[in-house]
Coordinates of N, CA and C in Angstrom, one line a residue:
X778 N 61.7 160.4 108.9 CA 60.5 161.5 107.5 C 61.4 162.0 107.0
X779 N 61.1 162.4 105.8 CA 61.6 162.4 104.1 C 61.9 164.1 104.3
X780 N 62.3 164.9 105.4 CA 62.9 166.5 105.5 C 64.1 165.8 105.6
X781 N 64.9 167.5 105.5 CA 65.7 167.6 106.0 C 66.0 167.7 107.9
X782 N 65.5 168.3 108.4 CA 65.4 168.6 109.4 C 65.6 167.2 110.4
X783 N 64.8 166.3 110.3 CA 64.4 164.6 110.2 C 66.2 163.7 110.0
X784 N 66.6 164.0 109.0 CA 67.9 163.1 108.3 C 69.4 164.3 110.1
X785 N 69.2 165.7 109.7 CA 70.1 166.0 110.4 C 69.8 165.9 112.1
X786 N 68.7 165.8 112.4 CA 69.0 165.6 113.9 C 69.3 163.8 114.0
X787 N 69.3 162.8 113.7 CA 69.6 161.9 113.4 C 70.4 161.9 113.2
X788 N 71.2 162.0 112.5 CA 72.4 162.8 111.9 C 73.7 163.0 113.1
X789 N 73.0 164.2 113.8 CA 74.0 165.0 114.9 C 73.9 164.2 116.0
X790 N 73.6 163.7 116.5 CA 72.3 162.3 117.3 C 73.5 161.0 118.1
X791 N 74.1 160.9 116.8 CA 74.7 159.4 116.4 C 76.2 159.9 116.4
X792 N 76.8 161.7 116.9 CA 77.9 162.0 116.8 C 78.3 161.2 117.9
X793 N 78.2 160.8 118.7 CA 77.9 160.2 120.8 C 78.3 158.9 120.3
X794 N 77.4 158.6 119.4 CA 77.4 156.9 119.6 C 79.0 156.7 118.3
X795 N 79.4 157.3 118.1 CA 79.8 156.6 117.0 C 81.5 155.6 117.3
X796 N 81.7 155.5 118.8 CA 83.2 155.0 119.4 C 81.8 153.7 119.4
X797 N 80.9 153.2 119.2 CA 80.3 151.7 119.8 C 80.1 151.6 118.7
X798 N 80.7 151.5 117.6 CA 80.9 151.5 115.9 C 81.7 150.2 115.5
X799 N 81.7 149.4 115.3 CA 82.8 148.5 114.6 C 82.8 147.4 114.0
X800 N 83.7 146.2 113.5 CA 83.7 145.3 112.7 C 82.7 143.9 113.7
X801 N 81.4 143.9 113.5 CA 80.7 143.0 113.5 C 79.9 143.3 115.0
X802 N 79.5 144.9 114.5 CA 78.9 145.8 115.7 C 78.4 147.4 115.3
X803 N 77.3 147.3 114.4 CA 77.6 148.8 113.5 C 75.7 149.2 113.8
X804 N 76.0 150.7 114.2 CA 74.6 151.3 114.7 C 74.2 151.7 113.4
X805 N 72.6 151.8 113.8 CA 70.9 152.2 112.9 C 70.6 153.3 113.3
X806 N 70.9 154.1 112.2 CA 70.0 155.1 112.5 C 68.7 155.6 111.6
X807 N 68.4 154.2 110.8 CA 67.4 154.4 109.7 C 67.4 154.3 108.5
X808 N 66.5 154.1 108.3 CA 66.6 154.2 106.8 C 66.6 155.2 106.2
X809 N 67.6 155.1 104.3 CA 67.7 155.8 103.6 C 66.6 156.8 103.4
X810 N 66.4 157.4 103.3 CA 64.7 158.6 102.3 C 65.4 159.0 101.3
X811 N 67.2 158.8 100.5 CA 67.2 159.3 98.9 C 66.0 158.8 98.2
X812 N 65.6 160.0 97.7 CA 64.9 159.8 96.2 C 63.0 159.6 96.3
X813 N 62.8 160.2 97.7 CA 61.1 159.8 98.3 C 60.9 161.7 97.2
X814 N 61.2 162.4 97.0 CA 60.9 163.5 97.4 C 59.1 163.5 97.8
X815 N 59.4 163.5 99.3 CA 57.8 163.7 99.9 C 56.9 162.9 100.0
X816 N 57.1 161.4 98.7 CA 55.8 160.5 98.7 C 56.6 159.5 100.0
X817 N 55.4 158.8 100.3 CA 55.5 157.6 100.8 C 55.1 157.7 102.4
X818 N 55.1 156.6 103.2 CA 54.8 156.4 104.2 C 55.4 157.5 104.9
X819 N 56.3 158.1 104.7 CA 57.2 158.8 105.5 C 57.7 159.8 104.6
X820 N 56.7 160.6 104.7 CA 57.4 161.5 103.3 C 56.4 163.0 103.4
X821 N 57.0 163.5 104.8 CA 56.9 164.7 105.5 C 57.7 166.2 104.7
X822 N 57.6 165.8 103.3 CA 58.0 167.4 103.2 C 59.3 166.9 101.8
X823 N 59.9 166.4 102.1 CA 60.7 165.4 100.8 C 61.6 166.6 101.0
X824 N 63.1 166.1 100.4 CA 64.4 166.4 100.8 C 64.8 167.2 98.9
X825 N 65.2 168.2 98.9 CA 65.9 168.3 97.0 C 66.9 168.1 96.9
X826 N 68.1 167.7 95.7 CA 69.1 166.7 95.5 C 70.0 167.5 96.5
X827 N 70.5 168.2 97.3 CA 71.6 168.9 97.9 C 71.4 168.0 99.4
X828 N 70.3 168.2 99.8 CA 70.4 167.3 100.9 C 69.8 165.7 100.6
X829 N 69.5 165.6 99.9 CA 70.0 164.1 99.9 C 70.8 163.2 99.5
X830 N 72.2 164.0 98.9 CA 73.4 164.0 99.1 C 74.4 164.2 100.3
X831 N 74.0 165.0 100.9 CA 74.8 165.2 102.0 C 73.4 163.3 103.0
X832 N 72.5 163.5 102.9 CA 72.4 162.1 103.2 C 72.5 161.2 103.3
X833 N 73.4 160.5 102.3 CA 73.8 159.4 101.5 C 74.9 159.8 101.9
X834 N 75.9 160.7 102.0 CA 76.6 160.9 102.4 C 77.8 160.8 104.2
X835 N 76.7 161.1 104.8 CA 76.6 160.8 106.1 C 76.3 159.0 106.7
X836 N 75.0 158.7 106.2 CA 75.3 157.1 106.1 C 76.5 156.8 106.2
X837 N 77.0 156.3 104.2 CA 78.1 156.1 104.1 C 79.8 156.2 104.5
X838 N 79.7 157.7 105.4 CA 80.7 157.8 105.7 C 80.5 157.5 107.3
X839 N 79.2 156.7 108.6 CA 78.7 156.6 109.5 C 79.7 154.7 109.5
X840 N 78.9 154.5 108.2 CA 79.8 152.9 108.4 C 78.4 151.8 108.7
X841 N 76.7 152.5 108.2 CA 75.8 152.2 108.7 C 75.2 151.2 108.0
X842 N 74.3 150.5 108.2 CA 73.5 149.7 107.1 C 73.2 150.6 106.4
X843 N 72.7 150.1 105.0 CA 72.5 151.4 104.0 C 71.4 150.5 102.9
X844 N 70.0 150.9 104.2 CA 68.6 150.2 104.0 C 68.1 151.5 103.0
X845 N 67.8 151.3 101.4 CA 66.5 152.3 100.9 C 65.1 152.0 100.9
X846 N 65.1 153.6 101.3 CA 63.0 153.9 101.5 C 63.4 154.3 100.3
X847 N 63.7 154.4 99.2 CA 62.8 155.0 98.1 C 62.5 153.5 97.4
X848 N 61.3 154.1 96.2 CA 61.1 153.1 95.4 C 61.7 153.8 93.5
X849 N 62.8 152.3 93.6 CA 63.5 152.1 92.6 C 62.6 152.4 91.4
X850 N 62.0 151.9 91.3 CA 60.4 152.0 89.8 C 60.2 154.2 89.6
X851 N 60.6 154.5 90.6 CA 60.3 156.1 90.3 C 61.1 157.1 90.5
X852 N 62.4 156.4 91.3 CA 63.6 157.4 91.6 C 64.2 158.2 90.4
X853 N 64.3 159.5 90.3 CA 64.5 160.4 89.5 C 66.7 159.8 89.3
X854 N 67.0 160.0 88.2 CA 67.9 159.7 87.7 C 69.1 160.0 88.8
X855 N 68.9 161.2 89.4 CA 69.8 161.5 90.4 C 70.2 161.1 91.3
X856 N 68.9 160.5 91.7 CA 69.1 159.8 92.7 C 69.7 158.4 93.4
X857 N 69.2 158.1 92.0 CA 69.9 156.4 91.3 C 71.5 156.6 91.7
X858 N 71.7 157.4 90.6 CA 73.7 157.6 90.2 C 73.7 157.9 91.6
X859 N 73.1 158.9 92.9 CA 73.9 159.2 93.8 C 74.0 157.6 94.6
X860 N 72.6 156.8 95.3 CA 72.7 155.4 95.4 C 73.4 154.4 94.4
X861 N 74.0 154.2 93.7 CA 75.2 154.2 92.9 C 76.5 154.1 93.1
X862 N 76.9 155.4 93.4 CA 78.2 156.4 94.1 C 79.0 154.9 94.2
X863 N 79.6 155.0 93.6 CA 81.5 152.7 94.7 C 81.7 153.6 95.0
X864 N 81.8 155.2 95.0 CA 83.5 155.5 96.3 C 82.9 155.5 97.3
X865 N 80.8 156.1 97.1 CA 80.9 156.0 98.1 C 80.6 155.3 99.6
X866 N 80.1 154.1 98.2 CA 79.9 152.9 98.9 C 81.3 152.1 99.7
X867 N 82.3 152.3 98.8 CA 83.2 151.6 99.4 C 84.3 152.3 100.4
X868 N 83.5 154.0 100.8 CA 83.7 154.2 102.1 C 82.8 153.3 103.4
X869 N 81.5 152.7 103.0 CA 80.8 152.5 103.7 C 80.9 151.2 103.6
X870 N 81.8 150.7 102.8 CA 81.7 149.1 103.4 C 83.0 149.0 103.3
X871 N 84.3 150.0 103.9 CA 85.8 149.5 103.9 C 85.7 148.3 104.9
X872 N 86.7 147.6 104.6 CA 86.6 146.1 105.7 C 87.5 146.3 106.3
X873 N 87.6 147.7 106.8 CA 88.9 147.6 108.6 C 87.0 148.0 108.9
X874 N 86.5 148.5 109.0 CA 84.6 148.4 109.6 C 85.4 150.0 110.4
X875 N 86.1 151.0 110.5 CA 86.8 151.6 111.5 C 85.7 153.3 111.8
X876 N 85.2 153.3 112.6 CA 84.3 154.4 113.3 C 84.9 155.7 112.7
X877 N 84.7 156.6 112.2 CA 85.1 157.7 111.9 C 85.0 158.6 113.5
X878 N 86.2 159.7 113.2 CA 86.1 160.5 114.0 C 85.2 161.4 113.5
X879 N 84.9 162.7 114.7 CA 83.8 163.7 114.6 C 84.1 165.0 115.1
X880 N 83.8 166.1 114.2 CA 84.0 167.0 114.6 C 82.9 168.2 114.4
X881 N 82.8 168.7 116.2 CA 81.5 169.3 115.5 C 81.9 170.8 115.4
X882 N 81.4 172.1 114.2 CA 82.1 173.1 115.0 C 80.1 174.5 114.5
X883 N 80.4 174.3 115.8 CA 79.4 175.1 115.8 C 78.9 176.5 115.0
X884 N 78.2 176.9 114.6 CA 77.7 178.4 113.6 C 77.8 179.6 114.6
X885 N 78.7 180.8 114.8 CA 78.3 181.0 115.4 C 76.7 182.1 115.3
X886 N 76.1 181.4 114.3 CA 75.1 181.9 114.4 C 73.4 181.0 115.2
X887 N 74.6 180.0 115.9 CA 73.4 179.7 116.3 C 72.3 178.6 115.5
X888 N 72.2 178.8 114.6 CA 71.7 178.8 114.1 C 71.6 176.4 113.3
X889 N 72.5 175.9 114.5 CA 72.7 174.8 113.9 C 74.7 174.1 114.0
X890 N 75.5 173.3 112.6 CA 76.4 172.7 112.9 C 77.0 172.8 112.2
X891 N 79.1 172.7 111.9 CA 79.5 172.4 111.0 C 80.1 171.3 111.0
X892 N 79.5 170.1 110.4 CA 80.2 168.9 110.9 C 81.6 168.6 110.0
X893 N 82.7 167.8 110.7 CA 83.3 166.9 109.8 C 84.0 165.4 110.6
X894 N 84.0 165.2 109.2 CA 84.2 163.3 109.8 C 85.6 162.4 108.8
X895 N 85.9 162.2 109.5 CA 87.3 161.5 109.7 C 87.8 160.2 109.4
X896 N 88.0 159.0 108.4 CA 87.4 158.1 108.6 C 88.9 157.6 108.1
X897 N 89.3 156.1 108.8 CA 90.4 155.7 108.7 C 90.3 154.0 107.6
X898 N 91.4 153.9 106.0 CA 90.5 153.8 104.9 C 91.8 151.9 105.4
X899 N 91.2 150.9 105.0 CA 91.9 150.3 104.6 C 92.7 150.8 103.4
X900 N 93.8 149.7 103.5 CA 95.3 150.4 102.7 C 96.0 152.2 102.4
X901 N 96.0 151.9 103.2 CA 96.7 153.0 104.3 C 95.9 154.6 103.8
X902 N 94.6 155.0 103.6 CA 94.1 155.9 103.2 C 92.6 156.0 103.9
X903 N 92.1 157.5 103.1 CA 91.3 157.9 104.8 C 89.8 158.0 103.5
X904 N 89.2 158.8 104.6 CA 88.1 159.5 103.6 C 88.1 160.8 105.3
X905 N 87.5 162.2 104.2 CA 87.4 163.8 104.5 C 85.2 163.9 104.3
X906 N 85.1 163.9 105.4 CA 83.8 164.6 104.4 C 83.8 165.6 105.6
X907 N 83.1 166.6 104.8 CA 83.0 168.1 105.8 C 81.2 168.9 105.0
X908 N 80.2 168.6 105.9 CA 78.5 169.0 106.0 C 78.6 170.3 106.5
X909 N 78.0 171.1 105.8 CA 77.1 172.0 106.3 C 75.5 172.4 106.4
X910 N 75.8 171.4 107.7 CA 74.4 171.7 108.8 C 73.3 172.6 108.5
X911 N 74.1 174.0 108.7 CA 73.1 175.2 109.0 C 72.7 175.9 107.8
X912 N 71.9 176.5 107.6 CA 70.8 177.3 107.0 C 71.4 178.5 105.9
X913 N 72.5 178.4 106.0 CA 74.1 179.7 105.3 C 75.0 179.0 104.2
X914 N 74.7 179.1 103.7 CA 76.3 179.1 102.5 C 77.0 180.0 103.5
X915 N 78.3 178.8 103.0 CA 79.4 179.1 103.4 C 80.3 181.0 102.8
X916 N 81.3 181.9 103.6 CA 81.8 182.8 102.8 C 82.9 181.9 102.6
X917 N 82.7 182.9 101.0 CA 84.6 182.5 100.7 C 84.4 182.0 100.0
X918 N 86.1 180.6 100.5 CA 86.8 179.6 99.5 C 86.3 179.3 101.6
X919 N 86.0 179.7 102.3 CA 85.8 179.1 103.8 C 84.6 177.9 104.1
X920 N 85.2 177.1 105.4 CA 84.4 176.3 106.2 C 83.6 176.8 107.4
X921 N 83.3 177.9 107.3 CA 83.0 178.4 108.2 C 82.4 177.8 109.9
X922 N 84.1 177.6 110.7 CA 83.7 177.2 112.2 C 85.3 176.8 112.6
X923 N 85.9 176.9 110.9 CA 87.3 176.7 110.8 C 87.5 175.3 110.2
X924 N 88.6 175.0 110.5 CA 89.3 173.5 110.5 C 91.1 173.4 110.2
X925 N 91.5 173.0 110.3 CA 93.5 172.2 109.8 C 93.7 171.1 110.2
X926 N 94.3 170.5 109.8 CA 95.0 169.2 109.6 C 95.2 169.1 110.5
X927 N 95.7 169.8 111.5 CA 96.3 169.5 112.8 C 95.2 168.8 113.7
X928 N 93.7 168.7 113.8 CA 93.1 168.2 114.3 C 92.7 166.8 113.9
X929 N 93.3 166.7 112.7 CA 94.3 165.0 112.5 C 95.0 164.4 112.2
X930 N 95.7 165.5 113.2 CA 96.6 164.6 113.7 C 98.1 165.4 112.5
X931 N 97.6 166.2 111.6 CA 99.6 165.9 110.6 C 99.5 167.7 111.1
X932 N 100.4 168.2 111.5 CA 101.3 169.6 112.5 C 101.4 170.4 111.5
X933 N 100.7 171.3 112.2 CA 100.9 172.1 111.1 C 102.6 173.1 111.0
X934 N 102.5 172.9 109.7 CA 104.4 173.5 109.5 C 105.4 171.9 108.6
X935 N 105.0 171.1 108.8 CA 105.4 169.7 108.9 C 105.5 169.2 107.1
X936 N 106.1 168.6 106.7 CA 106.5 167.8 105.4 C 104.9 166.7 104.7
X937 N 103.9 167.1 105.6 CA 103.0 166.3 104.9 C 102.1 167.0 104.4
X938 N 101.2 166.4 104.2 CA 99.6 167.0 103.7 C 99.2 165.0 103.7
X939 N 97.6 166.0 103.0 CA 96.7 165.1 102.4 C 96.7 165.6 100.8
X940 N 96.8 164.2 100.1 CA 96.6 164.7 98.6 C 94.6 164.3 98.2
X941 N 94.0 164.6 97.7 CA 92.2 164.8 98.5 C 91.9 164.5 96.8
X942 N 90.9 163.4 96.6 CA 90.5 163.3 95.3 C 88.5 163.5 96.1
X943 N 88.1 164.0 94.9 CA 87.0 164.9 95.1 C 86.0 163.3 95.1
X944 N 84.9 162.4 95.9 CA 84.6 161.6 95.5 C 82.9 162.0 94.6
X945 N 82.8 162.9 94.6 CA 81.9 162.7 93.8 C 82.2 163.4 92.3
X946 N 82.9 163.6 91.9 CA 84.1 164.6 90.7 C 84.7 163.8 90.5
X947 N 85.8 163.3 90.9 CA 86.7 161.9 90.5 C 88.0 163.0 90.5
X948 N 87.6 164.7 90.5 CA 88.9 165.4 90.8 C 89.8 165.1 92.1
X949 N 91.7 165.1 91.3 CA 92.1 165.1 92.1 C 92.8 166.6 92.0
X950 N 92.8 167.4 93.9 CA 92.9 168.7 94.2 C 93.9 168.6 94.7
X951 N 94.6 168.2 95.0 CA 96.5 167.7 95.2 C 97.0 167.1 96.6
X952 N 97.8 168.4 96.4 CA 97.7 168.0 97.7 C 97.3 169.3 99.1
X953 N 97.2 168.8 100.3 CA 96.3 170.1 101.0 C 97.3 170.6 102.4
X954 N 97.6 171.5 102.6 CA 98.2 171.8 103.9 C 97.9 171.9 105.1
X955 N 98.2 172.1 106.2 CA 98.0 173.2 107.4 C 96.7 173.5 107.3
X956 N 95.8 173.9 106.6 CA 94.7 174.0 106.5 C 93.6 173.3 105.1
X957 N 92.6 173.2 105.3 CA 91.5 173.0 104.1 C 90.8 172.8 104.5
X958 N 89.5 174.0 104.4 CA 88.2 174.4 104.4 C 87.3 174.9 103.3
X959 N 86.7 174.0 102.4 CA 85.8 174.4 101.3 C 84.7 175.0 101.7
X960 N 84.3 176.6 101.1 CA 82.7 177.0 101.1 C 82.3 175.3 100.7
X961 N 81.4 175.4 101.3 CA 80.4 174.7 101.2 C 78.7 175.3 101.3
X962 N 77.3 174.7 100.5 CA 76.4 175.7 100.5 C 75.8 175.0 101.3
X963 N 74.8 175.9 101.7 CA 73.4 175.0 102.9 C 73.1 174.0 102.3
X964 N 73.2 172.8 103.8 CA 73.1 171.9 103.9 C 73.9 171.0 102.5
X965 N 74.6 171.5 102.6 CA 75.4 170.6 101.8 C 76.8 169.8 101.9
X966 N 77.4 169.5 101.2 CA 78.1 168.5 101.7 C 79.6 168.3 100.4
X967 N 80.8 168.3 101.4 CA 81.7 168.2 100.2 C 82.9 166.9 100.9
X968 N 83.1 165.7 100.1 CA 83.7 163.9 100.5 C 84.6 164.2 100.3
X969 N 86.4 164.0 100.5 CA 87.1 163.4 99.8 C 87.7 162.0 100.0
X970 N 88.3 161.2 99.3 CA 89.2 160.2 99.5 C 90.7 160.5 99.8
X971 N 91.1 160.8 100.6 CA 92.9 161.4 100.8 C 93.9 160.2 101.3
X972 N 94.7 160.3 100.4 CA 96.7 159.7 101.1 C 97.7 161.0 101.9
X973 N 97.9 160.3 102.5 CA 98.7 161.2 103.3 C 100.0 161.3 102.5
X974 N 101.3 161.8 102.0 CA 101.3 161.5 101.0 C 103.0 163.5 101.1
X975 N 104.4 163.2 101.2 CA 105.5 164.1 101.1 C 104.9 165.6 100.6
X976 N 104.9 166.2 101.6 CA 104.5 167.8 100.2 C 105.5 168.1 100.0
X977 N 105.6 169.3 98.7 CA 107.0 169.2 97.9 C 107.3 170.6 98.9

């Protein structure tokens, strides 16, 4: 259905299924609802642009089929640009077809979860996605629930870090070591393409 709760629940239901996805064997969590805005045969409520961005980014990080449900003839510029985001599509279509590793950080408010997806890509690169699936903005500059790079195999205090490039803005954030936890608005996300580099 074209509403936030529907795609959020589908996304969380996929976490335990990610290990079954690989080259020639792809999970199918249903079509994309991006750009429907409550119209069409599944238009029960609709989503806003922030929610559609999280929806599309989740499906791309999962490496699942991208089947559009919206009508391109009546789509907003924001939805059209999102569906044509080459960086997200490249993550989805990466030739190694490796499934992401998921980290679910439950909120202390018990109103949802914060999901982190880390995916190996070809050319010795990675994709790292943060998804705030709760109804509350993160406080300050912290992804509420905590996350350290040690959880993806980069030990605390070592001389290596991840050089991050924002998928949506193209901004290079430099090298992050030990911990990186951006604040994210409710229902929002951040996605980065990463390289493992030696830190100064």
